[in-house]
Amino acid sequence: MYKNALKEDLIRVVEELDGTVESSDTIVKLKTKIENSSTFESDPDFVKTLIQNCIDERVSQNEREVTSEQKIELAKLQLAKLEKEIELQLAKNKALSLNPAAKVEEKQFETNIENMIKSIKTLSLPVPTRSENFNLFFQSLERAFLTKKINDEYKSEILINLLGERAHNVLLYIKEEELNDYEKLKSIVLREFQLTPRECLNSFKNAVKSSGETYIQFAARLTANFQYYCSLRKVNSFESLCDLIISDKLFETLNKETATHIGIREAEDWFRPIDLAKECDIYISSRSGSHKEIPITYGYTQDPFKNISQNFKTKIKENYPQYHERENKNCYICGDSSHCARDCEKRFKPKESNDHIHNRIIVNTLKRESEKQNSDECANLQYVNIFVENQPVTALIDSGCQIPVLNSSLIRVQTPSEEIITLSSCFGEQRMVEVKPINISLNQQSPSLSVRTAISPTLTEEFIIHPSVYSEIKKTRPRKERCFIK
């Protein structure tokens, strides 16, 4: 009740309760008067609220006084600055009146600065919009400085001019001595905009050739990005490069919790392979006493319509058998005990009950062979013709695919995706790809269905989808198109 209360607050409360306050009263006496008052005995909650209100009013009044004092000080500083600017301008005018040639030299200097900025803009890359491209920007800028033989005293001014609005945050906290030092200004800009080494590596791995870019330009961009990543990691020898590649590969196999822990432990440095392995073992053993982990891979065969996290699956005890072998194995299709249902010949036979209903062909549906196949023959791949973003595409129906995968050459990605996953094949290959919502339809007249799709530049097929995705697409057709034709 009396938390953060001062003596002046208690005096005000006693006066509000019609009590008398003497100059010799201490905080303890004031507290006793409040608790012995008739109002406190009848309604203690009211007195508690009154004390809190007095404290809040005092605090807010002090804040207003401090704010007003700060405003006054700021106004004084602005006024003093304005007076100094007026004095400086008067001194310049006086000097120009005494020496008219200085005015001509000043105009020539301004013209030379403007010409230098224009030529540097022509020879260097534009200011990047993405953080991972700032290293390329500074490389081209410094080449332009060498070409034009720009003095060090002008480099900082040219850099600030090129950055424009992006330099506003930097100018707020930069010191005066750092403003004229190009190297310090460059380090501050990179500290403001550059990516972390881990983000730089992900950007290199997920780099995609743009539509207006040649392969030579793409290769040069990849080279510059990887060299910049090596410079951030301070790799300057073949041995350290090998250690870095092994450490990065080991880091990719960690689960999310372990990777987060290692990222915090690394800070701005990185662990060598042996040190990284020791850190992982120590963390895992201290957390659960087990060396088992769930890798941070996104299953290549996950259903896009089922967002079930693997971390919430029921854990099976190690001392309990995961399955029991059945004593009587009978095929539930034909009832024969010589084989299971997956090997039954009647599995792929058409149902006889549907023969008397119709004998027509379904439009835009998956063609399946109903002939009896030998057990040693492989099933043919099944393709369908659909439209992706109003473009005709031949899609492979794959029951083992749990997320649709689209060849990146068939779609133009305007903006980079914020979601990146790791696709894993049945042979253990892994590849990080972007995930974006893609509109899929049976034809250009049918409504489209937005499906989360992985965009891969190395996919050999045009499009791979799960049968459930194809079934959902077929449901979007109008009823007139669903009818059978002869």
Coordinates of C-alpha atoms in Angstrom, one line a residue:
M1 CA 0.0 0.0 0.0
Y2 CA 2.8 2.4 0.8
K3 CA 5.1 1.3 -2.0
N4 CA 7.0 4.2 -3.6
A5 CA 5.2 6.7 -1.3
L6 CA 7.0 9.8 -0.1
K7 CA 6.4 11.9 2.9
E8 CA 4.6 14.5 0.8
D9 CA 2.3 11.9 -0.4
L10 CA 1.4 10.8 3.1
I11 CA 0.9 14.4 4.2
R12 CA -1.5 14.9 1.3
V13 CA -3.5 11.8 2.2
V14 CA -3.8 12.8 5.9
E15 CA -5.1 16.2 4.8
E16 CA -7.6 14.5 2.5
L17 CA -8.8 12.4 5.5
D18 CA -9.4 15.7 7.5
G19 CA -6.5 15.0 9.8
T20 CA -4.0 17.4 11.2
V21 CA -0.4 17.4 10.1
E22 CA 2.4 18.9 12.3
S23 CA 5.8 19.9 11.0
S24 CA 7.5 17.4 13.4
D25 CA 5.5 14.4 12.1
T26 CA 7.6 11.6 10.7
I27 CA 6.6 9.1 8.1
V28 CA 5.8 6.5 10.8
K29 CA 3.5 9.0 12.6
L30 CA 1.7 9.9 9.3
K31 CA 1.2 6.2 8.6
T32 CA -0.3 5.7 12.1
K33 CA -2.7 8.6 11.6
I34 CA -3.9 7.2 8.3
E35 CA -4.5 3.7 9.7
N36 CA -6.2 5.1 12.8
S37 CA -8.6 7.3 10.8
S38 CA -12.3 6.5 10.7
T39 CA -12.3 6.4 7.0
F40 CA -9.6 3.7 6.9
E41 CA -11.5 1.6 9.4
S42 CA -14.7 1.8 7.4
D43 CA -13.3 1.6 3.9
P44 CA -9.6 0.6 3.7
D45 CA -9.7 0.0 -0.1
F46 CA -10.7 3.7 -0.6
V47 CA -7.7 4.8 1.4
K48 CA -5.4 2.5 -0.5
T49 CA -6.7 3.9 -3.8
L50 CA -6.3 7.5 -2.5
I51 CA -2.6 6.8 -1.6
Q52 CA -1.9 5.3 -5.0
N53 CA -3.5 8.2 -6.8
C54 CA -1.4 10.7 -4.8
I55 CA 1.7 8.7 -5.8
D56 CA 0.7 8.6 -9.5
E57 CA 0.0 12.4 -9.6
R58 CA 3.3 13.2 -8.1
V59 CA 5.2 11.0 -10.5
S60 CA 3.3 12.3 -13.6
Q61 CA 3.9 15.9 -12.4
N62 CA 7.6 15.3 -12.1
E63 CA 7.7 13.7 -15.6
R64 CA 6.0 16.8 -17.0
E65 CA 8.4 19.1 -15.3
V66 CA 11.4 17.1 -16.6
T67 CA 9.9 17.0 -20.1
S68 CA 9.3 20.8 -20.1
E69 CA 12.9 21.3 -18.9
Q70 CA 14.2 19.2 -21.7
K71 CA 12.2 21.1 -24.3
I72 CA 13.6 24.3 -22.9
E73 CA 17.2 23.0 -23.1
L74 CA 16.6 21.7 -26.7
A75 CA 15.1 25.1 -27.7
K76 CA 18.2 26.8 -26.2
L77 CA 20.5 24.5 -28.2
Q78 CA 18.7 25.1 -31.4
L79 CA 18.7 28.8 -30.9
A80 CA 22.5 28.7 -30.2
K81 CA 23.0 26.7 -33.3
L82 CA 21.0 29.1 -35.4
E83 CA 23.1 32.0 -34.0
K84 CA 26.3 30.2 -34.9
E85 CA 25.1 29.6 -38.4
I86 CA 24.2 33.3 -38.8
E87 CA 27.6 34.3 -37.5
L88 CA 29.3 31.8 -39.9
Q89 CA 27.3 33.1 -42.9
L90 CA 28.1 36.7 -42.0
A91 CA 31.8 35.8 -41.8
K92 CA 31.5 34.1 -45.2
N93 CA 29.8 37.1 -46.8
K94 CA 32.5 39.4 -45.3
A95 CA 35.3 37.3 -46.6
L96 CA 33.7 37.1 -50.1
S97 CA 33.3 40.9 -50.2
L98 CA 37.0 41.3 -49.4
N99 CA 38.1 38.6 -51.8
P100 CA 35.7 38.1 -54.8
A101 CA 38.0 35.4 -56.3
A102 CA 37.2 33.1 -53.4
K103 CA 33.5 32.9 -54.5
V104 CA 34.6 31.7 -57.9
E105 CA 36.9 29.0 -56.4
E106 CA 34.0 27.9 -54.1
K107 CA 31.7 27.5 -57.1
Q108 CA 34.4 25.5 -59.0
F109 CA 34.9 23.3 -56.0
E110 CA 31.1 22.5 -55.8
T111 CA 31.1 21.8 -59.5
N112 CA 34.0 19.4 -59.2
I113 CA 32.3 17.5 -56.3
E114 CA 29.1 17.2 -58.3
N115 CA 31.1 15.9 -61.3
M116 CA 32.9 13.4 -59.2
I117 CA 29.7 12.1 -57.7
K118 CA 28.1 11.7 -61.1
S119 CA 31.1 9.8 -62.5
I120 CA 31.3 7.5 -59.4
K121 CA 27.6 6.7 -59.8
T122 CA 28.2 5.7 -63.4
L123 CA 31.1 3.4 -62.6
S124 CA 29.7 1.8 -59.4
L125 CA 26.7 -0.4 -58.7
P126 CA 23.5 1.3 -57.4
V127 CA 22.8 1.3 -53.7
P128 CA 21.5 -2.2 -53.0
T129 CA 18.0 -2.9 -51.6
R130 CA 19.1 -6.2 -50.1
S131 CA 21.6 -6.4 -47.3
E132 CA 23.7 -9.3 -48.8
N133 CA 24.6 -7.1 -51.8
F134 CA 26.4 -4.3 -49.8
N135 CA 29.8 -6.1 -50.2
L136 CA 29.4 -6.0 -54.0
F137 CA 28.4 -2.3 -53.8
F138 CA 31.5 -1.4 -51.8
Q139 CA 33.8 -3.4 -54.1
S140 CA 32.5 -1.5 -57.2
L141 CA 32.6 1.8 -55.3
E142 CA 36.3 1.3 -54.3
R143 CA 37.2 0.3 -57.9
A144 CA 35.6 3.5 -59.1
F145 CA 37.6 5.5 -56.5
L146 CA 40.8 4.0 -57.8
T147 CA 39.8 4.6 -61.5
K148 CA 39.0 8.3 -60.8
K149 CA 41.9 8.7 -58.3
I150 CA 39.6 10.2 -55.7
N151 CA 41.3 11.7 -52.7
D152 CA 40.5 10.2 -49.3
E153 CA 39.0 13.5 -48.0
Y154 CA 36.2 13.3 -50.6
K155 CA 35.3 9.6 -50.3
S156 CA 33.2 9.9 -47.2
E157 CA 31.1 12.8 -48.7
I158 CA 30.6 10.8 -51.9
L159 CA 29.5 7.7 -50.0
I160 CA 27.0 9.7 -47.9
N161 CA 25.6 11.3 -51.1
L162 CA 25.2 7.9 -52.7
L163 CA 23.5 6.3 -49.7
G164 CA 20.9 9.1 -49.6
E165 CA 18.0 8.3 -47.3
R166 CA 19.6 5.1 -46.2
A167 CA 22.4 7.1 -44.4
H168 CA 20.0 9.0 -42.1
N169 CA 20.2 6.4 -39.3
V170 CA 24.0 6.4 -39.6
L171 CA 24.3 10.1 -39.4
L172 CA 22.3 10.2 -36.2
Y173 CA 24.9 8.5 -34.0
I174 CA 28.2 8.9 -36.0
K175 CA 30.9 11.0 -34.4
E176 CA 32.4 14.0 -36.0
E177 CA 35.9 12.5 -36.4
E178 CA 34.4 9.3 -38.0
L179 CA 32.5 11.4 -40.5
N180 CA 35.6 12.3 -42.4
D181 CA 37.2 8.8 -42.2
Y182 CA 36.0 6.6 -45.1
E183 CA 37.1 3.3 -43.6
K184 CA 35.3 4.0 -40.3
L185 CA 32.2 5.2 -42.1
K186 CA 32.2 2.1 -44.3
S187 CA 32.5 -0.2 -41.2
I188 CA 29.5 1.7 -39.6
V189 CA 27.4 1.3 -42.7
L190 CA 28.2 -2.5 -42.9
R191 CA 27.5 -2.9 -39.3
E192 CA 24.1 -1.3 -39.9
F193 CA 23.1 -3.2 -43.0
Q194 CA 25.3 -6.3 -43.5
L195 CA 24.0 -9.9 -42.9
T196 CA 25.3 -12.3 -40.3
P197 CA 27.7 -14.9 -41.6
R198 CA 25.0 -17.6 -41.3
E199 CA 22.5 -15.5 -43.3
C200 CA 25.2 -14.8 -45.9
L201 CA 25.8 -18.5 -46.3
N202 CA 22.0 -19.2 -46.7
S203 CA 21.8 -16.4 -49.3
F204 CA 24.7 -18.0 -51.2
K205 CA 23.1 -21.5 -51.1
N206 CA 19.6 -20.2 -52.1
A207 CA 20.8 -17.8 -54.9
V208 CA 18.8 -18.2 -58.1
K209 CA 19.7 -16.9 -61.5
S210 CA 17.4 -14.0 -62.4
S211 CA 15.6 -13.8 -65.7
G212 CA 17.7 -10.8 -67.0
E213 CA 21.0 -12.2 -65.9
T214 CA 23.5 -14.2 -67.9
Y215 CA 25.3 -17.2 -66.5
I216 CA 28.6 -15.3 -66.5
Q217 CA 27.0 -12.6 -64.4
F218 CA 25.4 -15.2 -62.1
A219 CA 28.7 -16.9 -61.6
A220 CA 30.4 -13.6 -60.8
R221 CA 27.7 -12.8 -58.3
L222 CA 28.1 -16.3 -56.7
T223 CA 31.9 -15.8 -56.5
A224 CA 31.6 -12.4 -54.9
N225 CA 29.0 -13.7 -52.4
F226 CA 31.2 -16.7 -51.4
Q227 CA 34.3 -14.6 -51.1
Y228 CA 32.4 -12.2 -48.9
Y229 CA 31.2 -15.0 -46.7
C230 CA 34.8 -16.3 -46.4
S231 CA 36.0 -12.8 -45.4
L232 CA 33.3 -12.6 -42.7
R233 CA 34.5 -16.0 -41.4
K234 CA 38.2 -14.8 -41.7
V235 CA 39.1 -17.8 -43.9
N236 CA 42.5 -17.2 -45.5
S237 CA 43.9 -20.7 -46.1
F238 CA 42.9 -24.0 -47.7
E239 CA 42.9 -25.8 -44.3
S240 CA 40.6 -23.2 -42.7
L241 CA 38.3 -23.4 -45.8
C242 CA 38.0 -27.2 -45.4
D243 CA 37.2 -26.8 -41.7
L244 CA 34.5 -24.2 -42.5
I245 CA 32.8 -26.4 -45.1
I246 CA 32.8 -29.4 -42.6
S247 CA 31.5 -27.2 -39.8
D248 CA 28.7 -25.8 -42.0
K249 CA 27.7 -29.3 -43.1
L250 CA 27.7 -30.5 -39.5
F251 CA 25.6 -27.4 -38.5
E252 CA 23.0 -28.2 -41.1
T253 CA 22.3 -31.6 -39.5
L254 CA 21.5 -30.2 -36.1
N255 CA 17.9 -29.8 -34.9
K256 CA 16.4 -26.4 -34.3
E257 CA 17.2 -26.2 -30.5
T258 CA 20.8 -27.4 -30.9
A259 CA 21.4 -25.1 -33.8
T260 CA 20.0 -22.1 -31.9
H261 CA 22.3 -22.9 -28.9
I262 CA 25.4 -23.2 -31.2
G263 CA 24.5 -20.0 -32.9
I264 CA 24.4 -18.2 -29.6
R265 CA 27.7 -19.8 -28.5
E266 CA 29.4 -18.9 -31.7
A267 CA 28.5 -15.2 -31.6
E268 CA 30.6 -13.5 -34.3
D269 CA 33.1 -16.4 -34.5
W270 CA 32.7 -20.0 -35.7
F271 CA 33.6 -23.4 -34.2
R272 CA 36.1 -25.8 -35.9
P273 CA 34.6 -29.2 -36.6
I274 CA 36.0 -30.9 -33.5
D275 CA 35.0 -28.0 -31.3
L276 CA 31.5 -27.9 -32.8
A277 CA 31.1 -31.6 -32.2
K278 CA 32.1 -31.2 -28.6
E279 CA 29.7 -28.4 -28.0
C280 CA 26.8 -30.4 -29.5
D281 CA 27.6 -33.5 -27.4
I282 CA 27.8 -31.4 -24.2
Y283 CA 24.5 -29.6 -25.0
I284 CA 22.6 -32.8 -25.9
S285 CA 24.0 -34.8 -23.0
S286 CA 23.2 -32.0 -20.5
R287 CA 19.7 -31.6 -21.9
S288 CA 18.4 -35.2 -22.0
G289 CA 21.4 -37.5 -21.5
S290 CA 20.8 -38.9 -25.0
H291 CA 22.7 -38.4 -28.3
K292 CA 19.6 -38.9 -30.4
E293 CA 18.5 -35.9 -32.5
I294 CA 15.8 -35.0 -35.0
P295 CA 17.5 -33.3 -38.0
I296 CA 16.3 -30.0 -39.3
T297 CA 15.1 -31.3 -42.6
Y298 CA 11.7 -30.9 -44.2
G299 CA 10.4 -34.2 -45.4
Y300 CA 10.3 -34.4 -49.2
T301 CA 7.1 -36.4 -48.8
Q302 CA 5.0 -34.2 -46.5
D303 CA 1.4 -33.5 -47.4
P304 CA 0.9 -29.7 -47.8
F305 CA -2.7 -30.1 -46.5
K306 CA -1.5 -31.6 -43.1
N307 CA 0.5 -29.2 -40.9
I308 CA 1.5 -31.7 -38.3
S309 CA 4.7 -31.0 -36.6
Q310 CA 7.0 -34.0 -36.2
N311 CA 8.2 -32.7 -32.8
F312 CA 4.8 -33.6 -31.3
K313 CA 4.6 -37.2 -32.5
T314 CA 4.3 -39.8 -29.7
K315 CA 7.7 -41.1 -28.7
I316 CA 8.0 -44.9 -28.7
K317 CA 9.8 -46.4 -25.7
E318 CA 13.1 -48.1 -26.6
N319 CA 12.3 -51.2 -24.5
Y320 CA 8.9 -51.7 -26.1
P321 CA 8.7 -53.4 -29.5
Q322 CA 7.5 -51.0 -32.2
Y323 CA 5.3 -53.7 -33.9
H324 CA 4.1 -57.2 -33.4
E325 CA 4.2 -59.7 -36.2
R326 CA 0.7 -61.1 -37.0
E327 CA 0.3 -64.8 -36.7
N328 CA -2.3 -65.1 -39.5
K329 CA -1.5 -63.1 -42.6
N330 CA -4.6 -62.9 -44.8
C331 CA -5.3 -60.7 -47.7
Y332 CA -8.2 -58.4 -46.8
I333 CA -9.1 -58.1 -50.5
C334 CA -9.5 -61.7 -51.5
G335 CA -9.1 -63.5 -48.2
D336 CA -6.2 -65.7 -49.3
S337 CA -3.5 -66.5 -46.8
S338 CA -0.7 -66.9 -49.3
H339 CA -0.1 -63.2 -49.8
C340 CA -0.8 -59.8 -48.3
A341 CA -3.1 -57.1 -49.8
R342 CA -0.2 -55.1 -51.3
D343 CA 0.6 -58.1 -53.5
C344 CA -3.0 -59.1 -54.4
E345 CA -3.7 -59.3 -58.1
K346 CA -7.2 -58.1 -57.6
R347 CA -6.0 -54.8 -56.1
F348 CA -5.9 -52.9 -59.4
K349 CA -9.0 -54.6 -60.9
P350 CA -11.9 -52.2 -61.7
K351 CA -14.9 -52.5 -59.5
E352 CA -17.7 -54.5 -61.2
S353 CA -20.4 -52.5 -59.4
N354 CA -19.6 -49.4 -61.4
D355 CA -19.9 -51.1 -64.9
H356 CA -23.7 -50.8 -65.0
I357 CA -23.7 -47.1 -64.0
H358 CA -21.7 -45.6 -67.0
N359 CA -19.1 -46.5 -69.5
R360 CA -17.7 -43.1 -70.3
I361 CA -14.4 -41.3 -70.2
I362 CA -13.7 -38.7 -67.5
V363 CA -12.4 -35.4 -68.8
N364 CA -8.9 -34.2 -67.5
T365 CA -8.5 -37.1 -65.1
L366 CA -5.5 -39.3 -64.5
K367 CA -5.3 -42.2 -66.9
R368 CA -4.7 -45.5 -65.2
E369 CA -4.2 -48.9 -66.7
S370 CA -6.6 -51.5 -65.3
E371 CA -5.0 -54.5 -67.0
K372 CA -3.5 -57.1 -64.8
Q373 CA 0.2 -56.5 -64.3
N374 CA 2.9 -59.0 -63.5
S375 CA 4.5 -58.7 -60.1
D376 CA 8.0 -58.3 -61.6
E377 CA 6.9 -55.3 -63.8
C378 CA 7.3 -51.7 -62.7
A379 CA 4.4 -49.3 -62.8
N380 CA 4.6 -46.5 -65.4
L381 CA 4.9 -42.9 -64.3
Q382 CA 1.6 -41.1 -64.3
Y383 CA 1.5 -37.5 -65.8
V384 CA -1.4 -35.0 -66.0
N385 CA -1.7 -31.7 -67.9
I386 CA -2.5 -28.8 -65.6
F387 CA -2.0 -25.0 -65.5
V388 CA 0.4 -23.3 -63.0
E389 CA 0.0 -19.5 -62.9
N390 CA -2.0 -19.8 -66.2
Q391 CA 0.9 -21.6 -67.9
P392 CA 0.5 -25.2 -69.2
V393 CA 2.6 -27.7 -67.2
T394 CA 3.0 -31.5 -67.3
A395 CA 2.8 -32.7 -63.7
L396 CA 4.1 -36.0 -62.3
I397 CA 1.7 -37.7 -59.9
D398 CA 3.9 -39.0 -57.0
S399 CA 2.2 -40.6 -54.0
G400 CA 5.5 -40.3 -52.1
C401 CA 5.6 -36.5 -52.5
Q402 CA 4.4 -34.7 -49.4
I403 CA 4.8 -31.1 -50.7
P404 CA 4.5 -30.0 -54.4
V405 CA 7.8 -29.2 -56.1
L406 CA 8.0 -26.9 -59.1
N407 CA 10.9 -26.3 -61.5
S408 CA 12.0 -22.7 -61.0
S409 CA 12.5 -22.2 -64.7
L410 CA 8.7 -22.3 -65.2
I411 CA 7.9 -19.4 -62.9
R412 CA 9.4 -16.0 -62.4
V413 CA 9.9 -15.2 -58.7
Q414 CA 9.5 -11.5 -58.2
T415 CA 10.3 -11.2 -54.5
P416 CA 12.4 -13.6 -52.3
S417 CA 10.4 -15.9 -50.1
E418 CA 10.7 -15.6 -46.3
E419 CA 10.2 -19.4 -45.9
I420 CA 13.1 -21.7 -46.8
I421 CA 12.9 -25.5 -46.2
T422 CA 15.3 -28.5 -46.8
L423 CA 14.1 -31.1 -49.2
S424 CA 15.3 -34.7 -48.6
S425 CA 15.2 -37.4 -51.2
C426 CA 15.1 -41.2 -50.5
F427 CA 18.8 -41.3 -51.4
G428 CA 19.8 -38.9 -48.6
E429 CA 20.3 -35.9 -50.8
Q430 CA 19.3 -32.6 -49.3
R431 CA 18.7 -29.2 -50.9
M432 CA 17.4 -25.9 -49.4
V433 CA 14.6 -24.3 -51.5
E434 CA 12.1 -21.5 -51.2
V435 CA 8.4 -22.1 -50.5
K436 CA 5.8 -19.8 -52.1
P437 CA 2.0 -20.1 -52.7
I438 CA 1.4 -21.1 -56.3
N439 CA -2.0 -21.0 -58.1
I440 CA -2.8 -24.3 -59.8
S441 CA -5.8 -25.1 -62.0
L442 CA -7.0 -27.8 -64.5
N443 CA -7.3 -25.2 -67.3
Q444 CA -7.4 -21.5 -67.9
Q445 CA -11.2 -21.3 -67.4
S446 CA -11.3 -23.3 -64.1
P447 CA -10.8 -21.6 -60.7
S448 CA -7.3 -21.8 -59.3
L449 CA -6.2 -23.4 -56.0
S450 CA -3.4 -21.8 -54.0
V451 CA -1.0 -24.4 -52.8
R452 CA 2.3 -24.0 -50.8
T453 CA 4.9 -25.2 -53.3
A454 CA 8.7 -25.7 -53.1
I455 CA 10.6 -23.9 -55.9
S456 CA 13.7 -26.0 -57.0
P457 CA 16.1 -25.0 -59.7
T458 CA 17.5 -28.6 -60.1
L459 CA 14.2 -30.5 -60.5
T460 CA 14.3 -32.7 -63.6
E461 CA 10.5 -32.8 -64.0
E462 CA 8.4 -29.7 -64.6
F463 CA 6.1 -30.3 -61.6
I464 CA 5.6 -33.0 -59.0
I465 CA 2.4 -33.2 -57.0
H466 CA 0.7 -35.6 -54.6
P467 CA -2.5 -37.4 -55.6
S468 CA -4.4 -35.6 -52.9
V469 CA -3.4 -32.2 -54.4
Y470 CA -4.7 -33.3 -57.8
S471 CA -7.9 -34.4 -56.2
E472 CA -8.4 -31.0 -54.6
I473 CA -7.7 -29.3 -57.9
K474 CA -10.4 -31.5 -59.6
K475 CA -12.9 -30.3 -57.0
T476 CA -12.5 -26.7 -58.2
R477 CA -14.1 -27.5 -61.6
P478 CA -17.6 -26.3 -62.3
R479 CA -20.3 -28.9 -62.2
K480 CA -20.9 -28.8 -65.9
E481 CA -17.3 -29.8 -66.5
R482 CA -17.5 -32.7 -64.1
C483 CA -20.2 -34.5 -66.1
F484 CA -19.1 -37.5 -68.3
I485 CA -18.8 -37.3 -72.0
K486 CA -19.1 -40.1 -74.5

